Amino acid sequence: MKPAHSLTLGLVSSAALALVLTACGGGSGGGGGFVPIAVAPPPPPPAAAPEEPVDDRPTDPVAEAPDNSFDTYYNVCRGTDPKCYNDWGAFATTPDRVLIYSRTAGPRHANLGTPMGPGLNPVMNPDNVMQAGLVRMLKDAAIAADWTEDVAVLGSRINNYKAVIFASSNRDTLWNGAVTTSNDAARTALRNYMRRGGGFVGLHNAFGAEYNWPYYEGLLGNANFYNHGPNRSGDVEIIADDPSTVDLPKRFTFQDEWYNLAPFPTNVKFLAKVDTSTLKPLTSPPHPGHADFHPVAWCQYYDGGRAWLSTLGHNDHSFSASSTGPGADQFQKLVVQGVKSAMGLTPFCTTP
């Protein structure tokens, strides 16, 4: 039997040898003497977040911008947006023909001359200067023109024309007092004509017509004649690019009465104005006039149709051929081009 201290020494030696073998790779060879470092395994991926429940309930539609083209006072779509035009093709086969309407139910401008007889295309008197001038101007532009001062003719034939021109026709020009029923038939005809895409041109004292019919005031662009100053010269300025103003000088001298308007036109495309610094005097009392901005021509879509307007056209020489009157040639070109755009022969009341 071995002594106790020898047994203890042997156990210690065996434990030491086991530690050496473990440090050297377990004694299976390779000997490099390094201690391998244990690498911790990667952490498990985070648990996926629970999916949010999908809300498939219908949502409220996005509110549209207010439609400012509908005029709640006149109860029509009007302005410079083509969506106010009823492009129904109602005049697709209509000849390039217009109707000149110059009936007056109040003061009559001198350049309209002696009232004409009833019916369509009555014999013109030598002093029917405005009407004859319009017929000539339009004929030179390959546009046929009929004329009348008979309210019944207007009411029954208006749909035969691509445009109707109110040539200084004033006061209750569309009221037919000669019949016992349907006195307002011409008003109804004009309104329905506009709604089917017709063209309207108002010149000079057409702004003094139908004061008691709001629809007509809207047709003029929310405008009416109020008064005017002395008939005198002033400089017209073209202020917009448009088919009706193409190839016109930016400024030309003209002579007229320079109407003051109340109400003042709104929601239209202004085409020309008078430089009020060239008017002396500016206007006559009691109305102060439009010193800062005095328009003389504009356009708009109205209730499905096209409307081209000008307050100019008081003088004989403005409608005469080879006129020596100031600005007559430029004015006549402006009117003809305005008529063509209202007829749809050229683009109408264009926007930039």
Coordinates of C-alpha atoms in Angstrom, one line a residue:
M1 CA 0.0 0.0 0.0
K2 CA 1.3 3.4 -1.1
P3 CA 1.7 6.2 1.4
A4 CA -1.0 8.8 1.5
H5 CA 1.2 11.7 0.3
S6 CA 2.1 9.7 -2.8
L7 CA -1.6 9.1 -3.6
T8 CA -2.3 12.8 -3.3
L9 CA 0.6 13.7 -5.5
G10 CA -0.6 11.4 -8.2
L11 CA -4.1 12.8 -8.2
V12 CA -2.7 16.3 -8.5
S13 CA -0.4 15.3 -11.4
S14 CA -3.3 13.6 -13.2
A15 CA -5.5 16.7 -13.0
A16 CA -2.6 18.9 -14.2
L17 CA -2.0 16.6 -17.2
A18 CA -5.7 16.7 -18.1
L19 CA -5.6 20.5 -18.0
V20 CA -2.6 20.6 -20.4
L21 CA -4.2 18.2 -22.8
T22 CA -7.4 20.2 -22.9
A23 CA -5.5 23.4 -23.5
C24 CA -3.5 21.7 -26.3
G25 CA -6.6 20.6 -28.2
G26 CA -7.3 17.4 -26.3
G27 CA -4.0 15.6 -27.1
S28 CA -5.1 14.6 -30.6
G29 CA -2.2 16.3 -32.3
G30 CA -1.9 19.7 -34.0
G31 CA -0.3 21.2 -30.9
G32 CA -0.5 25.0 -31.7
G33 CA -0.8 26.0 -28.1
F34 CA -3.7 28.6 -28.6
V35 CA -6.9 28.7 -26.8
P36 CA -9.9 29.0 -29.1
I37 CA -12.4 31.7 -28.3
A38 CA -15.9 30.7 -28.3
V39 CA -18.1 32.9 -30.6
A40 CA -21.6 33.7 -29.3
P41 CA -24.3 32.6 -31.7
P42 CA -26.3 35.5 -33.5
P43 CA -29.3 36.6 -31.6
P44 CA -32.6 35.4 -33.0
P45 CA -34.4 37.8 -35.3
P46 CA -36.9 40.0 -33.6
A47 CA -40.4 38.8 -33.7
A48 CA -42.4 40.4 -36.5
A49 CA -44.7 43.1 -35.4
P50 CA -48.3 42.1 -35.6
E51 CA -50.0 43.4 -38.8
E52 CA -52.2 46.4 -38.4
P53 CA -55.8 45.6 -39.4
V54 CA -56.6 47.0 -42.9
D55 CA -59.4 49.6 -42.8
D56 CA -61.3 49.0 -46.0
R57 CA -64.2 51.2 -45.1
P58 CA -64.9 53.8 -47.9
T59 CA -63.5 57.3 -47.3
D60 CA -65.2 60.6 -48.1
P61 CA -64.2 62.0 -51.5
V62 CA -61.9 65.0 -51.6
A63 CA -63.9 68.2 -51.8
E64 CA -63.6 69.9 -55.2
A65 CA -62.6 73.5 -55.6
P66 CA -65.6 75.8 -55.9
D67 CA -66.8 76.3 -59.5
N68 CA -66.6 80.1 -59.9
S69 CA -67.8 79.9 -63.6
F70 CA -71.4 79.6 -62.5
D71 CA -72.9 83.0 -61.9
T72 CA -75.7 82.6 -59.3
Y73 CA -77.1 86.1 -60.0
Y74 CA -77.8 85.5 -63.7
N75 CA -78.2 81.7 -63.2
V76 CA -75.8 80.9 -66.0
C77 CA -72.3 79.5 -66.6
R78 CA -70.3 82.5 -67.9
G79 CA -66.7 83.7 -68.1
T80 CA -63.6 82.7 -70.0
D81 CA -63.7 79.0 -69.3
P82 CA -64.7 77.0 -72.5
K83 CA -66.7 74.6 -70.3
C84 CA -69.4 77.4 -70.4
Y85 CA -69.8 76.7 -74.1
N86 CA -72.3 74.1 -75.3
D87 CA -70.4 72.4 -78.1
W88 CA -73.3 70.5 -79.4
G89 CA -72.6 71.0 -83.1
A90 CA -75.9 72.8 -83.6
F91 CA -74.4 75.2 -86.2
A92 CA -72.1 72.7 -87.9
T93 CA -74.0 72.9 -91.2
T94 CA -75.2 76.5 -90.9
P95 CA -73.8 78.8 -93.6
D96 CA -71.3 81.5 -92.7
R97 CA -74.0 84.1 -92.3
V98 CA -75.0 86.6 -89.6
L99 CA -78.0 88.7 -88.8
I100 CA -77.7 92.4 -88.1
Y101 CA -80.4 93.6 -85.8
S102 CA -80.9 97.4 -85.3
R103 CA -84.4 97.9 -84.0
T104 CA -84.6 100.8 -81.5
A105 CA -87.3 101.3 -78.9
G106 CA -85.9 104.5 -77.7
P107 CA -83.4 107.2 -78.8
R108 CA -82.0 106.3 -82.2
H109 CA -78.3 107.0 -83.0
A110 CA -77.8 109.1 -86.1
N111 CA -75.7 106.5 -87.9
L112 CA -78.6 104.1 -87.8
G113 CA -80.5 106.4 -90.0
T114 CA -84.2 106.3 -90.8
P115 CA -86.0 103.2 -89.4
M116 CA -86.3 100.4 -92.0
G117 CA -89.5 98.6 -93.0
P118 CA -90.6 95.2 -91.7
G119 CA -89.4 91.8 -92.7
L120 CA -86.0 90.4 -93.6
N121 CA -83.6 92.5 -95.6
P122 CA -85.9 95.5 -96.2
V123 CA -84.7 98.2 -98.6
M124 CA -82.0 100.3 -96.8
N125 CA -82.3 104.0 -96.7
P126 CA -79.3 106.1 -97.8
D127 CA -78.7 107.1 -94.1
N128 CA -78.5 103.6 -92.7
V129 CA -74.8 104.0 -92.4
M130 CA -74.0 101.6 -89.6
Q131 CA -76.0 98.7 -91.1
A132 CA -74.7 99.2 -94.6
G133 CA -71.2 99.5 -93.3
L134 CA -71.4 96.2 -91.4
V135 CA -72.8 94.4 -94.5
R136 CA -69.9 95.7 -96.6
M137 CA -67.2 94.9 -94.0
L138 CA -68.5 91.4 -93.5
K139 CA -68.9 90.7 -97.2
D140 CA -65.2 91.7 -97.7
A141 CA -64.4 88.9 -95.1
A142 CA -66.5 86.4 -97.1
I143 CA -69.3 86.5 -94.5
A144 CA -72.9 86.9 -95.7
A145 CA -75.2 89.2 -93.7
D146 CA -78.9 89.7 -93.5
W147 CA -80.5 92.6 -91.6
T148 CA -83.8 93.4 -89.9
E149 CA -85.5 95.8 -87.5
D150 CA -88.4 93.4 -87.1
V151 CA -88.6 91.8 -83.7
A152 CA -90.8 89.0 -85.1
V153 CA -88.1 88.1 -87.7
L154 CA -85.4 87.9 -85.0
G155 CA -87.6 85.7 -82.9
S156 CA -88.4 83.2 -85.7
R157 CA -85.1 83.2 -87.7
I158 CA -82.3 83.6 -85.2
N159 CA -81.2 79.9 -85.3
N160 CA -80.4 80.3 -89.1
Y161 CA -77.3 82.3 -88.2
K162 CA -73.9 81.7 -86.7
A163 CA -74.0 85.1 -85.0
V164 CA -76.4 87.9 -84.4
I165 CA -75.2 91.5 -84.2
F166 CA -77.1 94.0 -82.0
A167 CA -76.1 97.2 -83.8
S168 CA -77.0 100.0 -81.3
S169 CA -80.4 98.3 -80.8
N170 CA -81.7 99.9 -77.6
R171 CA -84.3 99.9 -74.8
D172 CA -86.9 97.1 -74.9
T173 CA -85.7 96.1 -78.4
L174 CA -86.9 92.5 -77.9
W175 CA -90.4 93.2 -76.6
N176 CA -93.1 92.8 -79.2
G177 CA -96.0 95.1 -78.2
A178 CA -97.9 94.4 -81.5
V179 CA -99.0 91.0 -80.5
T180 CA -101.5 90.0 -77.8
T181 CA -99.6 86.9 -76.6
S182 CA -96.0 85.9 -76.3
N183 CA -94.7 89.5 -76.2
D184 CA -91.4 88.1 -75.0
A185 CA -91.0 85.5 -77.7
A186 CA -87.8 87.2 -79.0
R187 CA -86.3 87.1 -75.6
T188 CA -86.9 83.4 -75.3
A189 CA -85.5 82.9 -78.8
L190 CA -82.3 84.7 -77.9
R191 CA -81.8 82.8 -74.7
N192 CA -82.3 79.4 -76.4
Y193 CA -80.1 80.5 -79.2
M194 CA -77.3 81.2 -76.8
R195 CA -77.9 77.9 -75.0
R196 CA -77.5 75.9 -78.3
G197 CA -74.0 77.6 -78.9
G198 CA -74.9 80.7 -80.8
G199 CA -72.8 83.8 -81.2
F200 CA -73.7 87.3 -80.0
V201 CA -72.0 90.6 -80.9
G202 CA -73.1 93.8 -79.1
L203 CA -72.0 97.2 -80.5
H204 CA -72.3 100.6 -78.9
N205 CA -75.9 101.3 -77.8
A206 CA -76.7 97.6 -77.6
F207 CA -75.5 98.5 -74.0
G208 CA -78.6 100.7 -73.7
A209 CA -81.0 97.8 -74.3
E210 CA -83.2 95.6 -72.2
Y211 CA -82.5 97.3 -68.9
N212 CA -85.3 95.4 -67.2
W213 CA -84.1 91.9 -68.3
P214 CA -81.2 90.7 -66.1
Y215 CA -80.3 87.9 -68.5
Y216 CA -79.4 90.5 -71.1
E217 CA -77.2 92.5 -68.7
G218 CA -75.3 89.3 -68.0
L219 CA -74.9 88.7 -71.7
L220 CA -73.2 92.0 -71.9
G221 CA -70.7 90.8 -69.3
N222 CA -72.5 92.1 -66.2
A223 CA -72.5 95.6 -67.8
N224 CA -74.8 98.4 -68.9
F225 CA -74.6 101.9 -70.3
Y226 CA -74.7 104.6 -67.7
N227 CA -73.7 107.8 -69.4
H228 CA -70.9 109.3 -71.6
G229 CA -68.9 112.4 -72.0
P230 CA -68.5 114.5 -75.2
N231 CA -67.9 112.8 -78.5
R232 CA -64.1 113.3 -78.8
S233 CA -60.8 111.6 -79.8
G234 CA -58.8 109.3 -77.5
D235 CA -56.2 106.5 -77.9
V236 CA -57.5 102.9 -77.9
E237 CA -55.0 100.4 -76.5
I238 CA -55.1 96.7 -77.3
I239 CA -54.4 95.0 -74.0
A240 CA -54.8 91.3 -74.9
D241 CA -53.6 88.8 -77.5
D242 CA -56.7 87.3 -79.1
P243 CA -57.9 86.2 -82.5
S244 CA -60.1 89.3 -82.5
T245 CA -57.1 91.7 -81.9
V246 CA -54.5 90.0 -84.1
D247 CA -52.4 92.3 -86.4
L248 CA -53.9 95.4 -84.8
P249 CA -51.5 98.2 -83.6
K250 CA -51.1 98.3 -79.9
R251 CA -52.4 101.9 -79.9
F252 CA -54.5 103.9 -82.3
T253 CA -56.5 107.1 -82.2
F254 CA -60.2 106.8 -82.4
Q255 CA -63.3 109.0 -81.9
D256 CA -66.3 108.0 -79.8
E257 CA -68.5 108.8 -76.8
W258 CA -66.5 106.5 -74.5
Y259 CA -69.4 104.9 -72.5
N260 CA -69.3 104.7 -68.7
L261 CA -70.8 101.5 -67.4
A262 CA -72.8 100.6 -64.4
P263 CA -72.5 97.8 -63.4
F264 CA -68.9 97.4 -64.5
P265 CA -68.1 94.2 -66.5
T266 CA -66.7 91.3 -64.5
N267 CA -65.4 87.8 -65.3
V268 CA -64.6 88.6 -68.9
K269 CA -61.5 88.8 -71.0
F270 CA -60.7 92.5 -71.6
L271 CA -59.4 93.1 -75.1
A272 CA -59.1 96.9 -75.4
K273 CA -59.3 100.1 -73.3
V274 CA -59.1 103.8 -73.9
D275 CA -56.1 105.6 -72.4
T276 CA -58.1 108.1 -70.3
S277 CA -55.2 110.4 -70.1
T278 CA -55.9 111.3 -73.8
L279 CA -59.5 112.2 -73.1
K280 CA -60.1 115.9 -72.3
P281 CA -62.4 116.3 -70.6
L282 CA -62.4 112.8 -69.0
T283 CA -66.2 112.6 -68.8
S284 CA -69.2 114.6 -67.8
P285 CA -70.9 114.8 -64.4
P286 CA -72.4 113.2 -62.4
H287 CA -70.5 110.0 -63.1
P288 CA -66.8 110.2 -62.4
G289 CA -65.9 107.9 -65.3
H290 CA -63.4 105.0 -65.3
A291 CA -60.2 106.9 -64.9
D292 CA -58.0 104.0 -63.8
F293 CA -59.3 101.4 -66.3
H294 CA -61.8 102.1 -69.0
P295 CA -62.5 99.1 -71.2
V296 CA -64.0 99.4 -74.7
A297 CA -64.0 95.7 -75.8
W298 CA -64.2 92.3 -74.2
C299 CA -65.5 88.7 -74.6
Q300 CA -67.0 85.9 -72.6
Y301 CA -68.8 82.6 -72.8
Y302 CA -72.4 82.9 -71.7
D303 CA -75.0 80.3 -71.0
G304 CA -73.6 78.0 -73.7
G305 CA -72.8 80.6 -76.3
R306 CA -70.2 83.1 -77.2
A307 CA -70.5 86.9 -76.6
W308 CA -68.1 89.5 -78.1
L309 CA -68.8 93.1 -77.0
S310 CA -67.6 96.7 -77.8
T311 CA -69.0 100.0 -76.6
L312 CA -67.5 101.7 -79.7
G313 CA -69.3 102.6 -82.8
H314 CA -71.1 106.0 -82.5
N315 CA -69.9 107.9 -85.6
D316 CA -70.8 107.5 -89.3
H317 CA -67.1 107.6 -90.3
S318 CA -66.3 104.6 -88.1
F319 CA -68.4 102.4 -90.6
S320 CA -67.6 104.1 -93.9
A321 CA -65.4 102.6 -96.6
S322 CA -62.1 104.4 -97.1
S323 CA -62.9 106.5 -94.2
T324 CA -60.7 109.4 -93.2
G325 CA -62.1 109.3 -89.6
P326 CA -59.5 108.6 -86.9
G327 CA -59.0 104.8 -86.3
A328 CA -61.8 103.7 -88.6
D329 CA -59.8 101.0 -90.4
Q330 CA -58.5 99.6 -87.1
F331 CA -62.0 99.6 -85.6
Q332 CA -63.5 97.9 -88.6
K333 CA -60.9 95.2 -88.5
L334 CA -61.5 94.7 -84.8
V335 CA -65.2 94.3 -85.3
V336 CA -64.9 91.9 -88.2
Q337 CA -62.4 89.7 -86.3
G338 CA -64.7 89.8 -83.3
V339 CA -67.6 88.7 -85.4
K340 CA -65.6 85.8 -86.8
S341 CA -64.6 84.6 -83.4
A342 CA -68.2 84.8 -82.1
M343 CA -69.3 82.7 -85.2
G344 CA -66.6 80.1 -84.3
L345 CA -64.6 80.7 -87.5
T346 CA -61.6 81.4 -85.4
P347 CA -60.8 80.5 -81.8
F348 CA -62.8 82.4 -79.3
C349 CA -61.8 84.4 -76.3
T350 CA -58.5 82.5 -75.9
T351 CA -56.6 82.2 -72.7
P352 CA -52.8 82.3 -72.3

